[in-house]
Coordinates of C-alpha atoms and ligand atoms in Angstrom, one line a residue:
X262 CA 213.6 100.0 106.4
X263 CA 211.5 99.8 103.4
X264 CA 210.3 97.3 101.1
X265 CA 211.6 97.4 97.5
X266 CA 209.8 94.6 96.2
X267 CA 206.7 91.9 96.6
X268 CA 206.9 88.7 94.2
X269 CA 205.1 85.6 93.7
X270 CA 205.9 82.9 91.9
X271 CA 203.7 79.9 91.2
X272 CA 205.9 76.5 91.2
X273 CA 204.1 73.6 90.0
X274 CA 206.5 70.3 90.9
X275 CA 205.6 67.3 88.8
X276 CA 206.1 64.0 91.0
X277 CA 207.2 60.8 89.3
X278 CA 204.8 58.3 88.1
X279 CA 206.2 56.0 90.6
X280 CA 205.7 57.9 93.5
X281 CA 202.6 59.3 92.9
X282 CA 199.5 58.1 95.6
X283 CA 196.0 58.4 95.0
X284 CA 194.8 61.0 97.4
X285 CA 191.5 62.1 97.7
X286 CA 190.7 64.2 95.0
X287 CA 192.3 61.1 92.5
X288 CA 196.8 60.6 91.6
X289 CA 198.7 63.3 92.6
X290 CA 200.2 63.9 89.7
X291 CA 202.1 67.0 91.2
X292 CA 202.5 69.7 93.7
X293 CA 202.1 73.1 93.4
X294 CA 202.2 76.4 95.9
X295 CA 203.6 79.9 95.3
X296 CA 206.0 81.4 96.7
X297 CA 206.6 85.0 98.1
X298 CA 209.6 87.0 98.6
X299 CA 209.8 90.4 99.7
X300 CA 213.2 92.1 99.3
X301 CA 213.8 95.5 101.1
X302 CA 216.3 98.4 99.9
X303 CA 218.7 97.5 102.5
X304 CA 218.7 93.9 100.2
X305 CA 217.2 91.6 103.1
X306 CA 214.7 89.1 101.8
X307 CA 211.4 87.3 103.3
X308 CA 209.9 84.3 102.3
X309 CA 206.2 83.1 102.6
X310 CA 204.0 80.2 101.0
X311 CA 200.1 80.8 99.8
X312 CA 198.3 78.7 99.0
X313 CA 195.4 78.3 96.3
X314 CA 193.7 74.9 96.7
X315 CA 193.7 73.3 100.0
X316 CA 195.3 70.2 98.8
X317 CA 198.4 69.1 96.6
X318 CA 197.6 70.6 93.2
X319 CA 195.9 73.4 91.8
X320 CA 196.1 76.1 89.0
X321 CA 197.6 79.7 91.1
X322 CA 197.5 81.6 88.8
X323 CA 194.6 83.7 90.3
X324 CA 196.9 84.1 93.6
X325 CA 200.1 85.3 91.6
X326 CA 198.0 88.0 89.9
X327 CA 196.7 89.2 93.5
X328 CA 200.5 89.5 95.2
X329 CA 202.1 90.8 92.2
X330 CA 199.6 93.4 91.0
X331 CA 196.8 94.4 93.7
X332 CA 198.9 93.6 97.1
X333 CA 202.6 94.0 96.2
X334 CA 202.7 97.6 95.0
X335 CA 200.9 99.0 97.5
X336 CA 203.4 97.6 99.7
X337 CA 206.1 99.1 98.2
X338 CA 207.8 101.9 99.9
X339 CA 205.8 100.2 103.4
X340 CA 208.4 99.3 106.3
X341 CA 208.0 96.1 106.0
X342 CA 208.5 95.2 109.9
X343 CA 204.7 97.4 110.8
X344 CA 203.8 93.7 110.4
X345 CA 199.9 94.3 112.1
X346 CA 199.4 97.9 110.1
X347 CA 199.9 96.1 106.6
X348 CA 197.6 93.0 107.7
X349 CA 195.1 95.3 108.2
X350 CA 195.4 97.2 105.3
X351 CA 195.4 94.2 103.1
X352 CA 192.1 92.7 105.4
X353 CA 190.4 95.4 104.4
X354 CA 190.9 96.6 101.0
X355 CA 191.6 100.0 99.4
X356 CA 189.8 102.1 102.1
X357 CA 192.3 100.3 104.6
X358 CA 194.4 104.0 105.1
X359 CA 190.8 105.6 106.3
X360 CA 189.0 102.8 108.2
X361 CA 193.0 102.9 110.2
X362 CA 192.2 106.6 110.5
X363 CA 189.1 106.8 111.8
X364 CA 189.2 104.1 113.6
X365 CA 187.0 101.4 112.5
X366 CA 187.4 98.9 109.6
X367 CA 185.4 98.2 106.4
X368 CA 186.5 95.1 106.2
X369 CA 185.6 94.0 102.1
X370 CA 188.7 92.8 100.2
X371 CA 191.1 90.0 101.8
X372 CA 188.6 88.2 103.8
X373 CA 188.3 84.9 102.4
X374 CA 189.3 82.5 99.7
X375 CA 192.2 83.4 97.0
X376 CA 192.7 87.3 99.0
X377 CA 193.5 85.8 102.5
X378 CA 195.7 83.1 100.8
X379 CA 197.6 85.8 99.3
X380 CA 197.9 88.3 102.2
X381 CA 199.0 84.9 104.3
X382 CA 201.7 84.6 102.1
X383 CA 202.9 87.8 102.7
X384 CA 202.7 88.0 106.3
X385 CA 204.3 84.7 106.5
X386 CA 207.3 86.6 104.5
X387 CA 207.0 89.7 106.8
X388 CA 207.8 88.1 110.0
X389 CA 210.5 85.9 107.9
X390 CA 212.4 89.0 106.9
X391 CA 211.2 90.6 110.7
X392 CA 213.1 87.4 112.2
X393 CA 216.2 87.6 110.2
X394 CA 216.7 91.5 110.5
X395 CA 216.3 90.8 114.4
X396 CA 218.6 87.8 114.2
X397 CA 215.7 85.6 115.7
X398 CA 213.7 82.7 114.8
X399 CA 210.1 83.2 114.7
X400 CA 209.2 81.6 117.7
X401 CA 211.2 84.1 119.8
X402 CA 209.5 87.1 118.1
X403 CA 206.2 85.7 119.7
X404 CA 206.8 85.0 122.7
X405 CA 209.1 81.8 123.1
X406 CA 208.7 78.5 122.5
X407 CA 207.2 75.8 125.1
X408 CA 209.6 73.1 123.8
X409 CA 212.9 72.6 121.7
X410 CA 210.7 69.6 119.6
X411 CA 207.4 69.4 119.2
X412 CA 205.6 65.9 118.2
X413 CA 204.3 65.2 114.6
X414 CA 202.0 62.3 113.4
X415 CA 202.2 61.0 110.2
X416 CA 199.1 62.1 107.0
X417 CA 198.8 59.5 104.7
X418 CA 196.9 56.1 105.0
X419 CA 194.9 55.8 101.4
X420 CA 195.9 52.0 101.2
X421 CA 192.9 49.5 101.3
X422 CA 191.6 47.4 104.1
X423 CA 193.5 44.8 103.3
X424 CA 196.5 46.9 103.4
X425 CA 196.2 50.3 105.5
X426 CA 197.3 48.3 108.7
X427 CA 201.1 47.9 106.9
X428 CA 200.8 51.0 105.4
X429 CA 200.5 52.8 108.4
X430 CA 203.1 50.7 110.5
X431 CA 205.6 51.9 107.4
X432 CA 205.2 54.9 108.9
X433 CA 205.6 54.3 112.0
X434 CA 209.0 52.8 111.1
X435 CA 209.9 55.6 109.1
X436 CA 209.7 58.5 111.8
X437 CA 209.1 56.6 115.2
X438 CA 205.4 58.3 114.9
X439 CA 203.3 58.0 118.0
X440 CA 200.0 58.9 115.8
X441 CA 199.0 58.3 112.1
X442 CA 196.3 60.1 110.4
X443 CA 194.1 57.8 107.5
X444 CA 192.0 59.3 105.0
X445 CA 188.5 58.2 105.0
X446 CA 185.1 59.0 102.8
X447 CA 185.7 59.9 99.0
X448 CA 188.4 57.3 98.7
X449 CA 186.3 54.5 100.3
X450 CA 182.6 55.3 99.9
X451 CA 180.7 54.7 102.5
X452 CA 180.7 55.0 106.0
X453 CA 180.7 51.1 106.0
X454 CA 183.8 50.7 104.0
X455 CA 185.1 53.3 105.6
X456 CA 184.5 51.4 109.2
X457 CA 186.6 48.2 107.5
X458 CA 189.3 50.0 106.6
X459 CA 189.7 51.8 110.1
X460 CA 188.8 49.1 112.1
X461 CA 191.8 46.8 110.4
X462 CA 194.1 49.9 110.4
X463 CA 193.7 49.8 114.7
X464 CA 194.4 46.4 114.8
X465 CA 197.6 46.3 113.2
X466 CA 198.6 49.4 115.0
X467 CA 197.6 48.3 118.5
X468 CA 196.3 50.3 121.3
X469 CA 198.9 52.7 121.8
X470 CA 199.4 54.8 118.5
X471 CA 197.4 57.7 117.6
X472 CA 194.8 56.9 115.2
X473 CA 193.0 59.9 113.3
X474 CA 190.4 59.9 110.3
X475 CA 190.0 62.5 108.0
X476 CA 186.9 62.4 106.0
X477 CA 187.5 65.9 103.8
X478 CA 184.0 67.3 104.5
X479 CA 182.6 64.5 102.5
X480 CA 179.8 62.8 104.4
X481 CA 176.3 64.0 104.9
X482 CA 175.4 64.5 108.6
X483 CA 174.3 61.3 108.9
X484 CA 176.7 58.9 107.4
X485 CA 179.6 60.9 109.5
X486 CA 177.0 59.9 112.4
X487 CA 176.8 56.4 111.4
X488 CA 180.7 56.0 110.7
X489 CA 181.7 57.4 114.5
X490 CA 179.1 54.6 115.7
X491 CA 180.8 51.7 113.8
X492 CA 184.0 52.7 114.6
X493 CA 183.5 54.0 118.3
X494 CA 185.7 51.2 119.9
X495 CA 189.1 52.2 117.9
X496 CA 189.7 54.5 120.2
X497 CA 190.3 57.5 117.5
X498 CA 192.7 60.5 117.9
X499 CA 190.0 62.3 116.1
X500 CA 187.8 62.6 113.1
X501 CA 188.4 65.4 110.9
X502 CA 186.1 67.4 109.3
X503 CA 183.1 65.2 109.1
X504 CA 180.8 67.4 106.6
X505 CA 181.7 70.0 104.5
X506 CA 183.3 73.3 105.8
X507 CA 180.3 75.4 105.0
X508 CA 177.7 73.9 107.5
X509 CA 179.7 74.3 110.8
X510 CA 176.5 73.2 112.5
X511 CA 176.6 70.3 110.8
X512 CA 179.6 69.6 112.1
X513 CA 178.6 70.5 116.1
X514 CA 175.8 68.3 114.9
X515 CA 178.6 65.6 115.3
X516 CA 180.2 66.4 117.6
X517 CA 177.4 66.2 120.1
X518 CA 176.2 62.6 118.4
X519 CA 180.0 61.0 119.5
X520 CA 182.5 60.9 122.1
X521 CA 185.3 61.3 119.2
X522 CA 186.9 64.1 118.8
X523 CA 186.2 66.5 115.8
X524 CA 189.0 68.3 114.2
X525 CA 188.3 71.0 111.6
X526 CA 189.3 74.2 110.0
X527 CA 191.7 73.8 106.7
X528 CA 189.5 74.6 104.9
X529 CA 188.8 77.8 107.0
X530 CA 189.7 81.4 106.2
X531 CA 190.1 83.3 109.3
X532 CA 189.6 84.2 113.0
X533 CA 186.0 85.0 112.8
X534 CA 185.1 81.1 110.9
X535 CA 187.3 79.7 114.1
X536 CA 185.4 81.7 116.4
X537 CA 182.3 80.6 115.2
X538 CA 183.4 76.9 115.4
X539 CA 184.5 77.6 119.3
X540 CA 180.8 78.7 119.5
X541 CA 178.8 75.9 118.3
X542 CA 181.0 73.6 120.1
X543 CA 181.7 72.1 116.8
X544 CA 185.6 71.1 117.1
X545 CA 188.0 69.6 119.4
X546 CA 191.3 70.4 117.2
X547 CA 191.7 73.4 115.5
X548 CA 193.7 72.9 111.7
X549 CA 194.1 76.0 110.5
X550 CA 196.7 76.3 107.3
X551 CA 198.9 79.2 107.5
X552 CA 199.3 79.5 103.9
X553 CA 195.5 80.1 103.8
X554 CA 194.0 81.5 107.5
X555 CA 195.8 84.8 106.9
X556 CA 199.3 83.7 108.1
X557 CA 201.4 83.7 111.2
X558 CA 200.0 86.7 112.8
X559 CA 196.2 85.3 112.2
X560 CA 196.9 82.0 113.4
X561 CA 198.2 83.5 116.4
X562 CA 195.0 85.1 117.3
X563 CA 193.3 81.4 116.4
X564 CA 195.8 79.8 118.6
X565 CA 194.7 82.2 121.2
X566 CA 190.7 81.7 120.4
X567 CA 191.5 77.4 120.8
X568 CA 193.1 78.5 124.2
X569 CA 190.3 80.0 125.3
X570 CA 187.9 77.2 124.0
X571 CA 189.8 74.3 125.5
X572 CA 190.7 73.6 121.8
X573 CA 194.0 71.9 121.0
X574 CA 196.1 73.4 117.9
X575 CA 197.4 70.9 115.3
X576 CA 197.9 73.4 112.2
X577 CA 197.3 71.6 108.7
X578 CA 200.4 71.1 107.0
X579 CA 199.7 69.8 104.2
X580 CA 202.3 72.1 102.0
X581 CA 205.8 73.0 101.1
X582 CA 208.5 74.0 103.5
X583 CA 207.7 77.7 104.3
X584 CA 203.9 76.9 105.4
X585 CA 205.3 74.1 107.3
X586 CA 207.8 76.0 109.4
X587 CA 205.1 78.8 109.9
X588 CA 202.7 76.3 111.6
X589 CA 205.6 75.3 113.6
X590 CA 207.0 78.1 115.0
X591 CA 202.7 79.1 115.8
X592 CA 202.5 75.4 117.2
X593 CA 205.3 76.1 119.1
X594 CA 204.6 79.6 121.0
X595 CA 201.3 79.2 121.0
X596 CA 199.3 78.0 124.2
X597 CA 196.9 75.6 122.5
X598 CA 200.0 74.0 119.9
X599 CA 199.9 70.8 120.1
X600 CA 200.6 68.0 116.9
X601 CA 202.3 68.9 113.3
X602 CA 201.0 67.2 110.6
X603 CA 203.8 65.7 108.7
X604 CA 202.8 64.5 105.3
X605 CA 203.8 61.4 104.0
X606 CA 203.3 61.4 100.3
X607 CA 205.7 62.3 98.1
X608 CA 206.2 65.9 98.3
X609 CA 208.8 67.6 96.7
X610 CA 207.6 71.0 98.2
X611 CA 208.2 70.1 101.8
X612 CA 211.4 67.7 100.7
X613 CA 213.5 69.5 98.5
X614 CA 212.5 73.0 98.2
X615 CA 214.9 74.2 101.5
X616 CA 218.2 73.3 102.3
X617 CA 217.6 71.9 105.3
X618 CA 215.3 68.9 106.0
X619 CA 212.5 68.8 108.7
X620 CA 214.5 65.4 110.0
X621 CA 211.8 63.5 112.3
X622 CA 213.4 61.4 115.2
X623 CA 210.7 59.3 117.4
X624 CA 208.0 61.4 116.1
X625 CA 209.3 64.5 117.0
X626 CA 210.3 67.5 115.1
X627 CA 213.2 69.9 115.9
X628 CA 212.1 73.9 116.1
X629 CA 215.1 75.4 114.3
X630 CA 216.8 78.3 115.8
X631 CA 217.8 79.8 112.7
X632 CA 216.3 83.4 112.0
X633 CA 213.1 84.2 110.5
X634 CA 211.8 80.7 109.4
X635 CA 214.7 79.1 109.2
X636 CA 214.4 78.4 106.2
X637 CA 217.2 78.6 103.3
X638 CA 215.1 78.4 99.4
X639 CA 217.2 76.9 97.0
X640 CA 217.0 78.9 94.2
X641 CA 218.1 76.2 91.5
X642 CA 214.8 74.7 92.5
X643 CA 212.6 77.9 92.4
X644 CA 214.2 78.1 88.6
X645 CA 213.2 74.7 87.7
X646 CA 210.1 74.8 89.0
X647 CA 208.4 78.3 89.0
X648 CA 205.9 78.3 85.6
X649 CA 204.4 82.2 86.4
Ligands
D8T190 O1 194.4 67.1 106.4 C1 195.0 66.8 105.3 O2 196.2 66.8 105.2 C2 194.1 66.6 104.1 O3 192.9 67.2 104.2 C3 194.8 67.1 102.9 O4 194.8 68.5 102.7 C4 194.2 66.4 101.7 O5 194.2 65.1 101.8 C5 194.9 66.8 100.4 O6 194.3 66.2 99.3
MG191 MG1 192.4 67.2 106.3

């Protein structure tokens, strides 16, 4: 088998005035990811999602230009199901073929940031097209799944004090979630207001749904400090990503201050930043986004580094269909999977993009057993959308 071609496509999805939310980084005007599809010879086709900004929107077209000119023709002619030999070569660059031949790595091209993105979106393709030449979801191709559904919690709570109890009870409504994650920080300001607005959120909600925070690395060490103090009686889920990304310690700093647990790593790249958050004792939750941590084989070997650590494995999935799938069929073999994320906020991506629907029934999500993702892209939608 061998693969005849690697494309990317960047589809940016304007969402209507009226549903638009103000997230984090301001409206949400649209949302954008690119898509992957690798067609073999034998005309079977993969599909992956990368992703370029961690959130809803974002110019890609930096990633497009990696897939379809850097990583897609040197796969070309590759058999597409040596799924581990092409990661590596992609990890590590150009001199890929001799570190595999001599048997040691130079690892110095797909590392981090845009490159990993990209090669996730290709391995999530690869075991897509892996899964429907070998008539088998994903799940089975590593190893099983530990349960036919797997719960979700709900990621969306921007509303106000005043309103962030109803908001979240919507959702509640919606799905029949068991946990609800609120955003906190840049939308709210201080770790005071911050307090208000999670303190009325648990007492609308009662004692017995899930409650996490998720501050998007915006505090300093101390405010997260001073937030976990003034809301230590609401019984949080967990509080995600207190500081920013890049000071880890700052973030086992923490940790060790609270008895809340700390989620982290979307904003991660790959097995070696997880590892070091295992080591500094800096996270409870492990988040990793499979459009962006290098894709369904790396987020195996995360999965496998949270087992290890005592670390439960609630993959971010904050994206469109494909990533969402990929962190589901992860969450569902791997040890550590525990939560999805299932966003809230308009999102065509997730919505509309596939044929089928990722129905949610008393906050639990059915694992398809339709091969390779399980996922069917409707290509009226690509058309509209794609703009590169
Ligand atoms: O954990 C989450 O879902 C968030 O960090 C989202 O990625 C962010 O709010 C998007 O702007
Ligand atoms: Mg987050």
């Amino acid at each position: 088998m061998k693969i005849k071609s690697v494309t990317a496509r960047w589809l940016h999805v304007p969402i209507p005035y009226e549903k638009q939310h103000v997230s984090d980084f301001g409206r949400v005007a649209s949302f954008d990811s690119v898509l992957v599809r690798i067609e073999t010879e034998c005309g079977l086709i993969g599909w992956g999602e990368a992703k370029e900004e961690v959130g809803s929107e974002g110019n890609s077209h930096g990633l497009v230009a990696i897939i379809n000119q850097k990583f897609g023709p040197g796969l070309v002619g590759e058999d597409p199901r040596d799924i581990n030999r092409l990661w590596e070569l992609m990890y590590n660059g150009c001199r890929g073929h001799y570190a595999l031949a001599h048997g040691h790595v130079f690892p110095i091209m797909g590392r981090r940031g845009v490159s990993i993105a990209a090669l996730s979106g290709i391995d999530m393709a690869l075991w897509d097209l892996l899964g429907k030449h070998l008539d088998a979801p994903v799940w089975r191709l590593l190893g099983g799944r530990k349960a036919e559904r797997m719960a979700a919690y709900a990621s969306g709570g921007w509303a106000d004090a005043e309103h962030i109890g109803e908001q979240l009870l919507g959702y509640v409504a919606r799905g029949g979630f068991k946990a609800v994650k609120m955003r906190v920080g840049v939308i709210d300001g201080d770790p005071v207001n911050s307090a208000r607005r999670v303190i009325a959120a648990r007492q609308a909600l009662g004692p017995d749904i899930g409650l996490a925070c998720d501050a998007h690395g915006t505090y300093t060490v101390a405010e997260a400090k001073r937030f976990c103090r003034l809301v230590e009686d609401c019984n949080l889920l967990w509080f995600e990503e207190p500081v920013t990304a890049d000071d880890k310690r700052g973030v086992a700093e923490v940790r060790a201050a609270t008895a809340i647990p700390i989620a982290a790593g979307e904003s991660e790249f790959n097995r070696f930043d997880f590892r070091d958050l295992a080591e500094l004792r800096a996270a409870d939750v492990f988040q990793p986004d499979l459009a962006i941590c290098g894709g369904i084989s790396e987020a195996m070997r995360i999965g496998a580094i949270a087992a290890a650590w005592n670390i439960k494995l609630a993959p971010h999935l904050w994206t469109g269909a494909l990533a969402f799938a990929a962190g589901m069929h992860v969450a569902a073999a791997s040890p550590a999977g525990w939560l999805l994320e299932y966003s809230v906020g308009a999102n065509p991506l997730l919505q509309e993009l596939a044929e089928e629907q990722f129905s949610v029934q008393d906050g639990l999500v059915d694992i398809p057993d339709r091969p390779g993702l399980g996922i069917t892209i409707r290509q009226d939608f690509v058309e509209r959308y794609a703009i590169a």
